[in-house]
Structure formats: structure tokens, C-alpha cells
Amino acid sequence: MVIAGYALSYLSGMALARWLHAYGDWNDGLAWERSLLRAVGRIDLPAWLDSVIMVMPWLGTNITLLPMTLVMLAWLVFREHRPHEAVYLAVVQIGSNSLNPAVKFLYDRARPDVIPRRGWYDWAAYPSGHAIASLAVLVTLAIVLYRVKGWRWPAFTIVPLLAISLFSRVYLGVHWPTDVLGGLAIGGTWLAFTYFAFREDRRRTPAGAAVVSAQPVL
């Protein structure tokens, strides 16, 4: 399931890139993308909100996600004794961390030049690594925390953070909207396949183990 999910995540990014090559201008963006960037560039936000949007993308980079994941892995293994969830989170992090450069190397798309670019960005535009990591890793963190602690608040916290982070990539002029859509396609596919690959199994819980051991051996 994990191998199939990784392959399909990669292929989903390739499929959208091929479609853009066939039906649009790869380096200059589609007409609606240029129009959207110009419209976003005319938005006059309060200074404090603009500063928040400038900072939000850091939540979707490995500079923050990797240390946070390592702390979570140590907590899951040594404090909560949940190796299954630790492996689950590690696989999602490794996959999202490698899918982004793998697709970027394949499709070297130029950054938009419609509005001034602001904030931190690096090399090729497609796909948005923030979209891949934010969706796959942050949602997986919420899933793991719900399984281990029964907490629902991480999900309600992550949804607005994810929305602002994705909007910021276009608002700051560093990504074409289709870069973000490509990242969401890759990250969403990876998230779905890893979720089902590491779904909860009653046999791993004490109650489930008791039920299984009580059954006659055939």
C-alpha cells in the first residue's frame, strides 16, 4: 500500500504537469492564473495580517516539520509506547520530504513574475512543497494525536493553518496556483494511501488482543 501510494502520488504530480504542458503555458502560467495573481496582488491587507501570512509558510517547511516530527517520534516511542503510529508518521514525513524534490527535478518550472515575490522560496516552482508537506504531515499529526490521546482540537487548529499557508504561496507571488494544486494532488494521494496502510487495527489494542487470543486456534 505504501509503495503503491508513493508511486501514484508521483504519477498524480506528473499527470497535472503533463496536462499543463499540453494545454497551457508552462513557464508563464495559464491566463486565469495570471489574472488571479494580479487580483491577489491588489489586495491591501492590514500590516499585522500581512506579517502573519509572511510567517505562516514556515509551518510547511522541513525547517519546522522535521524537528517537530522527530520530537513526536520520540514521544510516541518512549512515552506512549506506540511504535505503529511512530512508523506511520515517519513514513509520511519521509515520503512528503522526498516527493517534492523528485517532481521538481523532473519539471523545472519558473517562478511567477506577475507580482513581486516575497518571503522564502527556493528553486523550481512546481509542485508546491508547502502544499505537499502541510497537507500530508500536518493532517497525519492530527490523526496520530487523535488515535493516541483522543484529541480533536489539533484537527480544528490545522485546517485554518493549512488554508492560510496555501493561500500565502499565491499571495506572496512565489507560486502559480497550479503549483499549489499539484502539491495538493501529490500530498492528498500520499495522505490517503498512508492512512489506509496504517489504519487502526483492533488486534493491536489490548481489548482486541484479548478477543483474538480467546478465539480457538484452527
Short mmCIF file of N, CA and C in Angstrom, two decimals, residues 16 27 116 130 132 167 216:
data_model
loop_
_atom_site.label_atom_id
_atom_site.label_comp_id
_atom_site.label_asym_id
_atom_site.label_seq_id
_atom_site.Cartn_x
_atom_site.Cartn_y
_atom_site.Cartn_z
N LEU A 16 -0.74 16.11 -13.80
CA LEU A 16 -1.13 17.52 -13.86
C LEU A 16 -0.09 18.33 -14.64
N ASN A 27 5.75 27.91 -18.33
CA ASN A 27 6.56 28.85 -17.56
C ASN A 27 5.88 30.20 -17.33
N PRO A 116 5.49 41.11 -7.39
CA PRO A 116 6.77 40.92 -6.69
C PRO A 116 6.72 39.72 -5.74
N HIS A 130 5.25 23.20 0.06
CA HIS A 130 4.44 23.56 1.22
C HIS A 130 3.10 22.84 1.19
N ILE A 132 2.39 19.95 -0.31
CA ILE A 132 2.59 18.53 -0.06
C ILE A 132 2.77 18.27 1.44
N PHE A 167 -2.83 29.64 0.83
CA PHE A 167 -3.13 30.94 0.23
C PHE A 167 -1.89 31.81 0.16
N PRO A 216 -10.49 -19.91 19.27
CA PRO A 216 -9.80 -21.19 19.15
C PRO A 216 -8.78 -21.18 18.03
#
